[in-house]
Amino acid sequence: MIIAIDGPAGAGKSTVSRGLAKALGFLFLDTGAMYRAVALKVLESGADPESETQCRETAERHRLSFDPAGKILIDGTPGEPDVRSERVEKIVSAVSAHPRVRAVIVARQQAIASAAHGVVAEGRDTTTVVFPRAELKFFLNASAAERARRKAHQVGAPERQRAIESDLLRRDTIDSTRAHSPLVKAPDALVIETDGKSPEQVIAELLAHVHARRAAAPRE
Ligand code: DC
């Protein structure tokens, strides 16, 4: 079974997707981590993040997989925490914007999923491009105020909530209007509003949908 999860930045997708995968004993496919891994290797090899050819070659050169906890492995070696570093953060959106990089990575994501018995895939375009035929699609949503509140809390700066909120609204506009894999809700995705809910409550809600779906199609 493939479950695909998308939604705006700060809606709690990672925590919830990881938790759902764990509850189901499925593989957690962190698609963003794969683009981060390519960006890290671009940096390490001195390739040019703006060069589509160099980035595509870098993507093709390295084997990407996930350990049982859902953490990215690059040629079998842990990519964390380097894939979350500031220098990766700076170039990952340029690297992931190249269509030929996306083609390589999307094919890998599909291969990983077809080898697994169950997958929770999280990230931009998982519900539309990567797994358009996923058995279940969720679009996790939260108000800008709630997303800003969580982020401010996460970085330990509650006084910055207002500033974070305007930044999120600006990113939402960029995300939903950009040319490559914009943030769009797949027509068959279930919208889950997460305002005022804990990650555990959201996971329980998603699990109820999974169980209902399994009861309706017991052979899947
Ligand atoms: O979700 P994240 O912050 O780990 O994503 C890292 C980068 O990769 C970010 O620039 C968005 C991009 N990305 C993408 O283009 N397609 C995906 N399916 C997932 C992430």
mmCIF file of C-alpha atoms and ligand atoms in Angstrom, residues 13-14 30-36 83-84 88-89 91-94 96-97 102 105-106 109 122-126 130 171 175 178 180-181, ligand 1:
data_model
loop_
_atom_site.group_PDB
_atom_site.id
_atom_site.type_symbol
_atom_site.label_atom_id
_atom_site.label_comp_id
_atom_site.label_asym_id
_atom_site.label_seq_id
_atom_site.Cartn_x
_atom_site.Cartn_y
_atom_site.Cartn_z
ATOM 1 C CA LYS A 13 3.941 16.617 7.601
ATOM 2 C CA SER A 14 7.288 15.100 8.674
ATOM 3 C CA ASP A 30 11.288 11.226 3.045
ATOM 4 C CA THR A 31 11.463 12.619 -0.503
ATOM 5 C CA GLY A 32 12.960 15.952 0.594
ATOM 6 C CA ALA A 33 15.902 14.093 2.147
ATOM 7 C CA MET A 34 16.738 12.619 -1.272
ATOM 8 C CA TYR A 35 16.986 16.093 -2.846
ATOM 9 C CA ARG A 36 19.019 17.201 0.157
ATOM 10 C CA VAL A 83 21.733 16.987 4.729
ATOM 11 C CA ARG A 84 20.071 19.480 7.153
ATOM 12 C CA VAL A 88 22.635 22.406 1.875
ATOM 13 C CA GLU A 89 19.570 24.487 2.759
ATOM 14 C CA ILE A 91 21.250 25.302 -2.632
ATOM 15 C CA VAL A 92 18.685 22.512 -2.334
ATOM 16 C CA SER A 93 15.893 24.422 -3.988
ATOM 17 C CA ALA A 94 18.105 25.242 -7.022
ATOM 18 C CA SER A 96 15.698 20.217 -6.908
ATOM 19 C CA ALA A 97 14.345 22.626 -9.525
ATOM 20 C CA ARG A 102 13.671 15.352 -10.587
ATOM 21 C CA ILE A 105 14.930 11.057 -8.162
ATOM 22 C CA VAL A 106 11.265 10.370 -8.953
ATOM 23 C CA GLN A 109 11.310 6.915 -5.309
ATOM 24 C CA GLU A 122 5.995 12.554 2.274
ATOM 25 C CA GLY A 123 6.741 15.624 0.192
ATOM 26 C CA ARG A 124 5.929 17.966 -2.585
ATOM 27 C CA ASP A 125 4.579 16.174 -5.661
ATOM 28 C CA THR A 126 4.193 12.754 -3.978
ATOM 29 C CA VAL A 130 5.431 10.447 -7.970
ATOM 30 C CA ARG A 171 6.584 31.173 1.037
ATOM 31 C CA ASP A 175 5.377 27.528 -3.351
ATOM 32 C CA ARG A 178 6.415 28.201 -8.850
ATOM 33 C CA HIS A 180 8.368 23.180 -10.914
ATOM 34 C CA SER A 181 6.179 20.942 -8.756
HETATM 35 O O1 DC B 1 10.931 18.948 2.744
HETATM 36 P P1 DC B 1 12.394 19.376 2.764
HETATM 37 O O2 DC B 1 12.629 20.720 3.419
HETATM 38 O O3 DC B 1 13.313 18.344 3.310
HETATM 39 O O4 DC B 1 12.761 19.572 1.217
HETATM 40 C C1 DC B 1 14.050 19.911 0.801
HETATM 41 C C2 DC B 1 14.002 20.588 -0.567
HETATM 42 O O5 DC B 1 13.593 19.672 -1.595
HETATM 43 C C3 DC B 1 13.060 21.785 -0.674
HETATM 44 O O6 DC B 1 13.712 22.768 -1.461
HETATM 45 C C4 DC B 1 11.847 21.243 -1.396
HETATM 46 C C5 DC B 1 12.455 20.164 -2.270
HETATM 47 N N1 DC B 1 11.552 19.041 -2.476
HETATM 48 C C6 DC B 1 11.048 18.860 -3.735
HETATM 49 O O7 DC B 1 11.324 19.655 -4.628
HETATM 50 N N2 DC B 1 10.235 17.777 -3.990
HETATM 51 C C7 DC B 1 9.924 16.910 -3.003
HETATM 52 N N3 DC B 1 9.125 15.858 -3.261
HETATM 53 C C8 DC B 1 10.426 17.105 -1.689
HETATM 54 C C9 DC B 1 11.248 18.199 -1.458
#
